[in-house]
Structure formats: structure tokens, C-alpha cells
Amino acid sequence: MTVYSATSLKAELNERGWRLTPQRETILHIFQDLPQGEHLSAEDLYHRLETKGEGISLSTIYRTLKLMARMGILRELELGEGHKHYELNQPYPHHHHHLICIRCNTTIEFKNDSILKIGAKTAQKEGYHLLDCQLSIHAICPKCQRSLMPV
């Protein structure tokens, strides 16, 4: 798994017949600068770019997020809010998984090397090239469990 710079992204895009547009480079930088554990939806990214004075349309953002997820640069996450979130796809040992409360959407990141090893072994056995391996566990957090209990 590659940690992408603008140069490596440009090379990979060119290899596939695409180009590194200023919008794609700007979006890559936003994700590179995100604090650990922060995930952005397309709308979150749009608002963040808007406050920075970047005029990138929401449709361009959606297309770029999909492209970068297909390339393995970004991880596409279902965090239980009815829309996808994205984060930079970090190589081992920064690789992590998500525990998500289905009531309040609190998300906890956790590491488990066994999951990644099983994913890599399975992909290799079938002749696939692993881009990402993620486990999302949907549960109810202790706080929401307490609110469900009768007093």
C-alpha cells in the first residue's frame, strides 16, 4: 500500500490515462492534513474547501472521492449516518478498523493485525491485489445502552 504524494498520485493517474488536476491535488492535501481519526463526507469536504476559498463543485468532489477510493488512496466508510465518509488509506502499522454505535454514530478506531493478515492472505490466494481491508462493527455503545434501559 502506497502513501501518496502529489507526485506519486500524478504518476498513477497518468498510468491510467487520467491527469492530476488542481482539484484532485487540493483534495489529496485536505486528507493528508486531517487529524488522525477524522473522517469526511463529501459534504464535509465541500464545506471545508468552501471556507478555504476553493471553488470545487460538489459533483467534482463526489467523482474525485470515488476515483481515489477505487485507486486505494482513500478508504470509503459506512459510519451509520446514511452517507459515506472518507479517510486516507494508511499503510500498516497505521491500518485500523471501526466500531460504530448505530444510535449516536460515535466511532472508535481500533487496530487488529489478524484482520489485515486474513484479508491479505485471502486476496493473495485468489490472485487479487489488496487495496484495503477494513472491518466495521455496528453495535450500541454503553451510553446508548443505558438510555434504552428502563429506570
PDB file of N, CA and C in Angstrom, residues 37-112:
ATOM      1  N   GLY A  37      -8.104   9.986  12.980  1.00  0.00           N
ATOM      2  CA  GLY A  37      -9.437   9.686  13.481  1.00  0.00           C
ATOM      3  C   GLY A  37     -10.540  10.547  12.913  1.00  0.00           C
ATOM      4  N   GLU A  38     -10.196  11.529  12.078  1.00  0.00           N
ATOM      5  CA  GLU A  38     -11.235  12.379  11.478  1.00  0.00           C
ATOM      6  C   GLU A  38     -11.606  11.819  10.110  1.00  0.00           C
ATOM      7  N   HIS A  39     -12.907  11.756   9.845  1.00  0.00           N
ATOM      8  CA  HIS A  39     -13.428  11.235   8.591  1.00  0.00           C
ATOM      9  C   HIS A  39     -14.288  12.318   7.968  1.00  0.00           C
ATOM     10  N   LEU A  40     -14.247  12.459   6.654  1.00  0.00           N
ATOM     11  CA  LEU A  40     -15.040  13.488   5.973  1.00  0.00           C
ATOM     12  C   LEU A  40     -16.030  12.874   5.002  1.00  0.00           C
ATOM     13  N   SER A  41     -17.244  13.410   4.995  1.00  0.00           N
ATOM     14  CA  SER A  41     -18.202  13.066   3.944  1.00  0.00           C
ATOM     15  C   SER A  41     -17.933  14.030   2.786  1.00  0.00           C
ATOM     16  N   ALA A  42     -18.557  13.792   1.650  1.00  0.00           N
ATOM     17  CA  ALA A  42     -18.401  14.696   0.509  1.00  0.00           C
ATOM     18  C   ALA A  42     -18.855  16.108   0.891  1.00  0.00           C
ATOM     19  N   GLU A  43     -19.953  16.188   1.650  1.00  0.00           N
ATOM     20  CA  GLU A  43     -20.479  17.487   2.066  1.00  0.00           C
ATOM     21  C   GLU A  43     -19.526  18.189   3.041  1.00  0.00           C
ATOM     22  N   ASP A  44     -18.950  17.411   3.985  1.00  0.00           N
ATOM     23  CA  ASP A  44     -17.968  17.986   4.914  1.00  0.00           C
ATOM     24  C   ASP A  44     -16.791  18.566   4.134  1.00  0.00           C
ATOM     25  N   LEU A  45     -16.313  17.807   3.154  1.00  0.00           N
ATOM     26  CA  LEU A  45     -15.183  18.250   2.335  1.00  0.00           C
ATOM     27  C   LEU A  45     -15.547  19.502   1.553  1.00  0.00           C
ATOM     28  N   TYR A  46     -16.745  19.524   0.992  1.00  0.00           N
ATOM     29  CA  TYR A  46     -17.217  20.690   0.237  1.00  0.00           C
ATOM     30  C   TYR A  46     -17.202  21.949   1.112  1.00  0.00           C
ATOM     31  N   HIS A  47     -17.731  21.836   2.341  1.00  0.00           N
ATOM     32  CA  HIS A  47     -17.769  22.995   3.241  1.00  0.00           C
ATOM     33  C   HIS A  47     -16.370  23.416   3.670  1.00  0.00           C
ATOM     34  N   ARG A  48     -15.510  22.462   3.895  1.00  0.00           N
ATOM     35  CA  ARG A  48     -14.127  22.771   4.280  1.00  0.00           C
ATOM     36  C   ARG A  48     -13.418  23.506   3.147  1.00  0.00           C
ATOM     37  N   LEU A  49     -13.614  23.048   1.913  1.00  0.00           N
ATOM     38  CA  LEU A  49     -12.996  23.696   0.749  1.00  0.00           C
ATOM     39  C   LEU A  49     -13.578  25.085   0.526  1.00  0.00           C
ATOM     40  N   GLU A  50     -14.885  25.203   0.746  1.00  0.00           N
ATOM     41  CA  GLU A  50     -15.571  26.487   0.582  1.00  0.00           C
ATOM     42  C   GLU A  50     -15.008  27.536   1.542  1.00  0.00           C
ATOM     43  N   THR A  51     -14.769  27.152   2.799  1.00  0.00           N
ATOM     44  CA  THR A  51     -14.231  28.110   3.777  1.00  0.00           C
ATOM     45  C   THR A  51     -12.786  28.499   3.446  1.00  0.00           C
ATOM     46  N   LYS A  52     -12.085  27.641   2.680  1.00  0.00           N
ATOM     47  CA  LYS A  52     -10.720  27.968   2.253  1.00  0.00           C
ATOM     48  C   LYS A  52     -10.708  28.760   0.947  1.00  0.00           C
ATOM     49  N   GLY A  53     -11.902  29.022   0.403  1.00  0.00           N
ATOM     50  CA  GLY A  53     -11.989  29.782  -0.834  1.00  0.00           C
ATOM     51  C   GLY A  53     -11.753  28.951  -2.088  1.00  0.00           C
ATOM     52  N   GLU A  54     -11.819  27.626  -1.953  1.00  0.00           N
ATOM     53  CA  GLU A  54     -11.636  26.734  -3.108  1.00  0.00           C
ATOM     54  C   GLU A  54     -12.996  26.497  -3.757  1.00  0.00           C
ATOM     55  N   GLY A  55     -13.123  26.829  -5.005  1.00  0.00           N
ATOM     56  CA  GLY A  55     -14.397  26.680  -5.710  1.00  0.00           C
ATOM     57  C   GLY A  55     -14.507  25.346  -6.424  1.00  0.00           C
ATOM     58  N   ILE A  56     -14.587  24.264  -5.668  1.00  0.00           N
ATOM     59  CA  ILE A  56     -14.717  22.931  -6.272  1.00  0.00           C
ATOM     60  C   ILE A  56     -16.163  22.484  -6.083  1.00  0.00           C
ATOM     61  N   SER A  57     -16.804  22.117  -7.187  1.00  0.00           N
ATOM     62  CA  SER A  57     -18.219  21.735  -7.119  1.00  0.00           C
ATOM     63  C   SER A  57     -18.395  20.415  -6.383  1.00  0.00           C
ATOM     64  N   LEU A  58     -19.585  20.237  -5.833  1.00  0.00           N
ATOM     65  CA  LEU A  58     -19.905  19.016  -5.111  1.00  0.00           C
ATOM     66  C   LEU A  58     -19.822  17.798  -6.037  1.00  0.00           C
ATOM     67  N   SER A  59     -20.231  17.939  -7.293  1.00  0.00           N
ATOM     68  CA  SER A  59     -20.163  16.801  -8.229  1.00  0.00           C
ATOM     69  C   SER A  59     -18.706  16.413  -8.505  1.00  0.00           C
ATOM     70  N   THR A  60     -17.807  17.382  -8.603  1.00  0.00           N
ATOM     71  CA  THR A  60     -16.375  17.092  -8.780  1.00  0.00           C
ATOM     72  C   THR A  60     -15.829  16.389  -7.546  1.00  0.00           C
ATOM     73  N   ILE A  61     -16.268  16.827  -6.373  1.00  0.00           N
ATOM     74  CA  ILE A  61     -15.832  16.193  -5.124  1.00  0.00           C
ATOM     75  C   ILE A  61     -16.277  14.737  -5.094  1.00  0.00           C
ATOM     76  N   TYR A  62     -17.545  14.476  -5.410  1.00  0.00           N
ATOM     77  CA  TYR A  62     -18.047  13.091  -5.435  1.00  0.00           C
ATOM     78  C   TYR A  62     -17.246  12.225  -6.401  1.00  0.00           C
ATOM     79  N   ARG A  63     -17.000  12.730  -7.609  1.00  0.00           N
ATOM     80  CA  ARG A  63     -16.248  11.959  -8.610  1.00  0.00           C
ATOM     81  C   ARG A  63     -14.825  11.687  -8.133  1.00  0.00           C
ATOM     82  N   THR A  64     -14.199  12.694  -7.543  1.00  0.00           N
ATOM     83  CA  THR A  64     -12.814  12.554  -7.081  1.00  0.00           C
ATOM     84  C   THR A  64     -12.728  11.578  -5.913  1.00  0.00           C
ATOM     85  N   LEU A  65     -13.671  11.650  -4.984  1.00  0.00           N
ATOM     86  CA  LEU A  65     -13.667  10.718  -3.846  1.00  0.00           C
ATOM     87  C   LEU A  65     -13.822   9.282  -4.328  1.00  0.00           C
ATOM     88  N   LYS A  66     -14.742   9.054  -5.267  1.00  0.00           N
ATOM     89  CA  LYS A  66     -14.950   7.711  -5.818  1.00  0.00           C
ATOM     90  C   LYS A  66     -13.684   7.209  -6.514  1.00  0.00           C
ATOM     91  N   LEU A  67     -13.073   8.062  -7.313  1.00  0.00           N
ATOM     92  CA  LEU A  67     -11.864   7.698  -8.035  1.00  0.00           C
ATOM     93  C   LEU A  67     -10.738   7.340  -7.057  1.00  0.00           C
ATOM     94  N   MET A  68     -10.526   8.193  -6.060  1.00  0.00           N
ATOM     95  CA  MET A  68      -9.446   7.958  -5.093  1.00  0.00           C
ATOM     96  C   MET A  68      -9.717   6.726  -4.236  1.00  0.00           C
ATOM     97  N   ALA A  69     -10.977   6.420  -3.986  1.00  0.00           N
ATOM     98  CA  ALA A  69     -11.317   5.203  -3.243  1.00  0.00           C
ATOM     99  C   ALA A  69     -11.045   3.976  -4.109  1.00  0.00           C
ATOM    100  N   ARG A  70     -11.417   4.027  -5.396  1.00  0.00           N
ATOM    101  CA  ARG A  70     -11.148   2.906  -6.310  1.00  0.00           C
ATOM    102  C   ARG A  70      -9.651   2.660  -6.474  1.00  0.00           C
ATOM    103  N   MET A  71      -8.865   3.714  -6.411  1.00  0.00           N
ATOM    104  CA  MET A  71      -7.409   3.593  -6.553  1.00  0.00           C
ATOM    105  C   MET A  71      -6.751   3.101  -5.263  1.00  0.00           C
ATOM    106  N   GLY A  72      -7.502   3.115  -4.144  1.00  0.00           N
ATOM    107  CA  GLY A  72      -6.936   2.684  -2.875  1.00  0.00           C
ATOM    108  C   GLY A  72      -6.271   3.798  -2.089  1.00  0.00           C
ATOM    109  N   ILE A  73      -6.419   5.041  -2.537  1.00  0.00           N
ATOM    110  CA  ILE A  73      -5.827   6.191  -1.846  1.00  0.00           C
ATOM    111  C   ILE A  73      -6.665   6.538  -0.628  1.00  0.00           C
ATOM    112  N   LEU A  74      -7.995   6.497  -0.809  1.00  0.00           N
ATOM    113  CA  LEU A  74      -8.918   6.791   0.280  1.00  0.00           C
ATOM    114  C   LEU A  74      -9.666   5.520   0.655  1.00  0.00           C
ATOM    115  N   ARG A  75     -10.097   5.462   1.906  1.00  0.00           N
ATOM    116  CA  ARG A  75     -10.983   4.397   2.365  1.00  0.00           C
ATOM    117  C   ARG A  75     -12.387   4.964   2.383  1.00  0.00           C
ATOM    118  N   GLU A  76     -13.330   4.227   1.814  1.00  0.00           N
ATOM    119  CA  GLU A  76     -14.738   4.608   1.829  1.00  0.00           C
ATOM    120  C   GLU A  76     -15.372   3.894   3.021  1.00  0.00           C
ATOM    121  N   LEU A  77     -15.987   4.658   3.905  1.00  0.00           N
ATOM    122  CA  LEU A  77     -16.512   4.110   5.158  1.00  0.00           C
ATOM    123  C   LEU A  77     -18.010   4.312   5.265  1.00  0.00           C
ATOM    124  N   GLU A  78     -18.692   3.307   5.780  1.00  0.00           N
ATOM    125  CA  GLU A  78     -20.113   3.407   6.123  1.00  0.00           C
ATOM    126  C   GLU A  78     -20.157   3.565   7.637  1.00  0.00           C
ATOM    127  N   LEU A  79     -20.351   4.772   8.119  1.00  0.00           N
ATOM    128  CA  LEU A  79     -20.317   5.011   9.558  1.00  0.00           C
ATOM    129  C   LEU A  79     -21.710   5.173  10.155  1.00  0.00           C
ATOM    130  N   GLY A  80     -22.722   4.690   9.472  1.00  0.00           N
ATOM    131  CA  GLY A  80     -24.055   4.645  10.043  1.00  0.00           C
ATOM    132  C   GLY A  80     -24.827   5.949  10.006  1.00  0.00           C
ATOM    133  N   GLU A  81     -24.383   6.909   9.213  1.00  0.00           N
ATOM    134  CA  GLU A  81     -25.099   8.186   9.151  1.00  0.00           C
ATOM    135  C   GLU A  81     -25.894   8.330   7.855  1.00  0.00           C
ATOM    136  N   GLY A  82     -25.964   7.269   7.095  1.00  0.00           N
ATOM    137  CA  GLY A  82     -26.751   7.316   5.864  1.00  0.00           C
ATOM    138  C   GLY A  82     -25.968   7.830   4.664  1.00  0.00           C
ATOM    139  N   HIS A  83     -24.703   8.190   4.849  1.00  0.00           N
ATOM    140  CA  HIS A  83     -23.856   8.585   3.724  1.00  0.00           C
ATOM    141  C   HIS A  83     -22.423   8.168   4.008  1.00  0.00           C
ATOM    142  N   LYS A  84     -21.630   8.095   2.970  1.00  0.00           N
ATOM    143  CA  LYS A  84     -20.266   7.607   3.097  1.00  0.00           C
ATOM    144  C   LYS A  84     -19.333   8.686   3.641  1.00  0.00           C
ATOM    145  N   HIS A  85     -18.327   8.230   4.362  1.00  0.00           N
ATOM    146  CA  HIS A  85     -17.248   9.089   4.835  1.00  0.00           C
ATOM    147  C   HIS A  85     -15.947   8.555   4.243  1.00  0.00           C
ATOM    148  N   TYR A  86     -14.937   9.390   4.234  1.00  0.00           N
ATOM    149  CA  TYR A  86     -13.661   9.005   3.646  1.00  0.00           C
ATOM    150  C   TYR A  86     -12.523   9.403   4.568  1.00  0.00           C
ATOM    151  N   GLU A  87     -11.429   8.637   4.460  1.00  0.00           N
ATOM    152  CA  GLU A  87     -10.194   8.954   5.156  1.00  0.00           C
ATOM    153  C   GLU A  87      -9.058   8.435   4.296  1.00  0.00           C
ATOM    154  N   LEU A  88      -7.852   8.938   4.549  1.00  0.00           N
ATOM    155  CA  LEU A  88      -6.684   8.460   3.840  1.00  0.00           C
ATOM    156  C   LEU A  88      -6.465   6.994   4.175  1.00  0.00           C
ATOM    157  N   ASN A  89      -6.182   6.187   3.184  1.00  0.00           N
ATOM    158  CA  ASN A  89      -5.924   4.769   3.400  1.00  0.00           C
ATOM    159  C   ASN A  89      -4.473   4.612   3.824  1.00  0.00           C
ATOM    160  N   GLN A  90      -4.258   4.458   5.106  1.00  0.00           N
ATOM    161  CA  GLN A  90      -2.901   4.389   5.658  1.00  0.00           C
ATOM    162  C   GLN A  90      -2.342   2.980   5.576  1.00  0.00           C
ATOM    163  N   PRO A  91      -1.054   2.858   5.271  1.00  0.00           N
ATOM    164  CA  PRO A  91      -0.444   1.525   5.252  1.00  0.00           C
ATOM    165  C   PRO A  91      -0.208   1.011   6.668  1.00  0.00           C
ATOM    166  N   TYR A  92       0.108  -0.275   6.781  1.00  0.00           N
ATOM    167  CA  TYR A  92       0.484  -0.861   8.058  1.00  0.00           C
ATOM    168  C   TYR A  92       1.654  -0.055   8.619  1.00  0.00           C
ATOM    169  N   PRO A  93       1.797   0.288   9.891  1.00  0.00           N
ATOM    170  CA  PRO A  93       1.010  -0.137  11.045  1.00  0.00           C
ATOM    171  C   PRO A  93      -0.129   0.833  11.402  1.00  0.00           C
ATOM    172  N   HIS A  94      -0.451   1.773  10.529  1.00  0.00           N
ATOM    173  CA  HIS A  94      -1.497   2.763  10.830  1.00  0.00           C
ATOM    174  C   HIS A  94      -2.880   2.266  10.437  1.00  0.00           C
ATOM    175  N   HIS A  95      -2.926   1.080   9.833  1.00  0.00           N
ATOM    176  CA  HIS A  95      -4.181   0.494   9.374  1.00  0.00           C
ATOM    177  C   HIS A  95      -5.096   0.238  10.572  1.00  0.00           C
ATOM    178  N   HIS A  96      -6.380   0.542  10.437  1.00  0.00           N
ATOM    179  CA  HIS A  96      -7.295   0.376  11.567  1.00  0.00           C
ATOM    180  C   HIS A  96      -8.703   0.024  11.085  1.00  0.00           C
ATOM    181  N   HIS A  97      -9.544  -0.294  12.043  1.00  0.00           N
ATOM    182  CA  HIS A  97     -10.922  -0.689  11.794  1.00  0.00           C
ATOM    183  C   HIS A  97     -11.829   0.215  12.629  1.00  0.00           C
ATOM    184  N   HIS A  98     -13.150   0.053  12.495  1.00  0.00           N
ATOM    185  CA  HIS A  98     -14.092   0.954  13.150  1.00  0.00           C
ATOM    186  C   HIS A  98     -15.172   0.211  13.924  1.00  0.00           C
ATOM    187  N   LEU A  99     -15.444   0.703  15.127  1.00  0.00           N
ATOM    188  CA  LEU A  99     -16.551   0.242  15.964  1.00  0.00           C
ATOM    189  C   LEU A  99     -17.528   1.419  16.020  1.00  0.00           C
ATOM    190  N   ILE A 100     -18.743   1.215  15.530  1.00  0.00           N
ATOM    191  CA  ILE A 100     -19.691   2.314  15.326  1.00  0.00           C
ATOM    192  C   ILE A 100     -20.970   2.071  16.114  1.00  0.00           C
ATOM    193  N   CYS A 101     -21.395   3.068  16.897  1.00  0.00           N
ATOM    194  CA  CYS A 101     -22.677   2.975  17.588  1.00  0.00           C
ATOM    195  C   CYS A 101     -23.780   3.321  16.588  1.00  0.00           C
ATOM    196  N   ILE A 102     -24.762   2.434  16.468  1.00  0.00           N
ATOM    197  CA  ILE A 102     -25.839   2.643  15.488  1.00  0.00           C
ATOM    198  C   ILE A 102     -26.862   3.680  15.942  1.00  0.00           C
ATOM    199  N   ARG A 103     -26.802   4.105  17.210  1.00  0.00           N
ATOM    200  CA  ARG A 103     -27.749   5.117  17.696  1.00  0.00           C
ATOM    201  C   ARG A 103     -27.171   6.519  17.624  1.00  0.00           C
ATOM    202  N   CYS A 104     -25.952   6.702  18.159  1.00  0.00           N
ATOM    203  CA  CYS A 104     -25.389   8.065  18.231  1.00  0.00           C
ATOM    204  C   CYS A 104     -24.257   8.297  17.227  1.00  0.00           C
ATOM    205  N   ASN A 105     -23.885   7.259  16.468  1.00  0.00           N
ATOM    206  CA  ASN A 105     -22.833   7.318  15.446  1.00  0.00           C
ATOM    207  C   ASN A 105     -21.430   7.566  15.987  1.00  0.00           C
ATOM    208  N   THR A 106     -21.237   7.431  17.310  1.00  0.00           N
ATOM    209  CA  THR A 106     -19.887   7.534  17.850  1.00  0.00           C
ATOM    210  C   THR A 106     -19.055   6.428  17.208  1.00  0.00           C
ATOM    211  N   THR A 107     -17.863   6.782  16.762  1.00  0.00           N
ATOM    212  CA  THR A 107     -16.993   5.827  16.081  1.00  0.00           C
ATOM    213  C   THR A 107     -15.664   5.731  16.816  1.00  0.00           C
ATOM    214  N   ILE A 108     -15.262   4.511  17.098  1.00  0.00           N
ATOM    215  CA  ILE A 108     -13.973   4.251  17.740  1.00  0.00           C
ATOM    216  C   ILE A 108     -13.116   3.499  16.735  1.00  0.00           C
ATOM    217  N   GLU A 109     -11.884   3.947  16.559  1.00  0.00           N
ATOM    218  CA  GLU A 109     -10.953   3.241  15.697  1.00  0.00           C
ATOM    219  C   GLU A 109     -10.163   2.247  16.542  1.00  0.00           C
ATOM    220  N   PHE A 110      -9.907   1.068  15.978  1.00  0.00           N
ATOM    221  CA  PHE A 110      -9.092   0.083  16.690  1.00  0.00           C
ATOM    222  C   PHE A 110      -8.219  -0.662  15.688  1.00  0.00           C
ATOM    223  N   LYS A 111      -7.131  -1.218  16.203  1.00  0.00           N
ATOM    224  CA  LYS A 111      -6.203  -1.975  15.364  1.00  0.00           C
ATOM    225  C   LYS A 111      -6.338  -3.458  15.672  1.00  0.00           C
ATOM    226  N   ASN A 112      -6.185  -4.273  14.632  1.00  0.00           N
ATOM    227  CA  ASN A 112      -6.162  -5.714  14.798  1.00  0.00           C
ATOM    228  C   ASN A 112      -5.429  -6.289  13.597  1.00  0.00           C
TER     229      ASN A 112
END
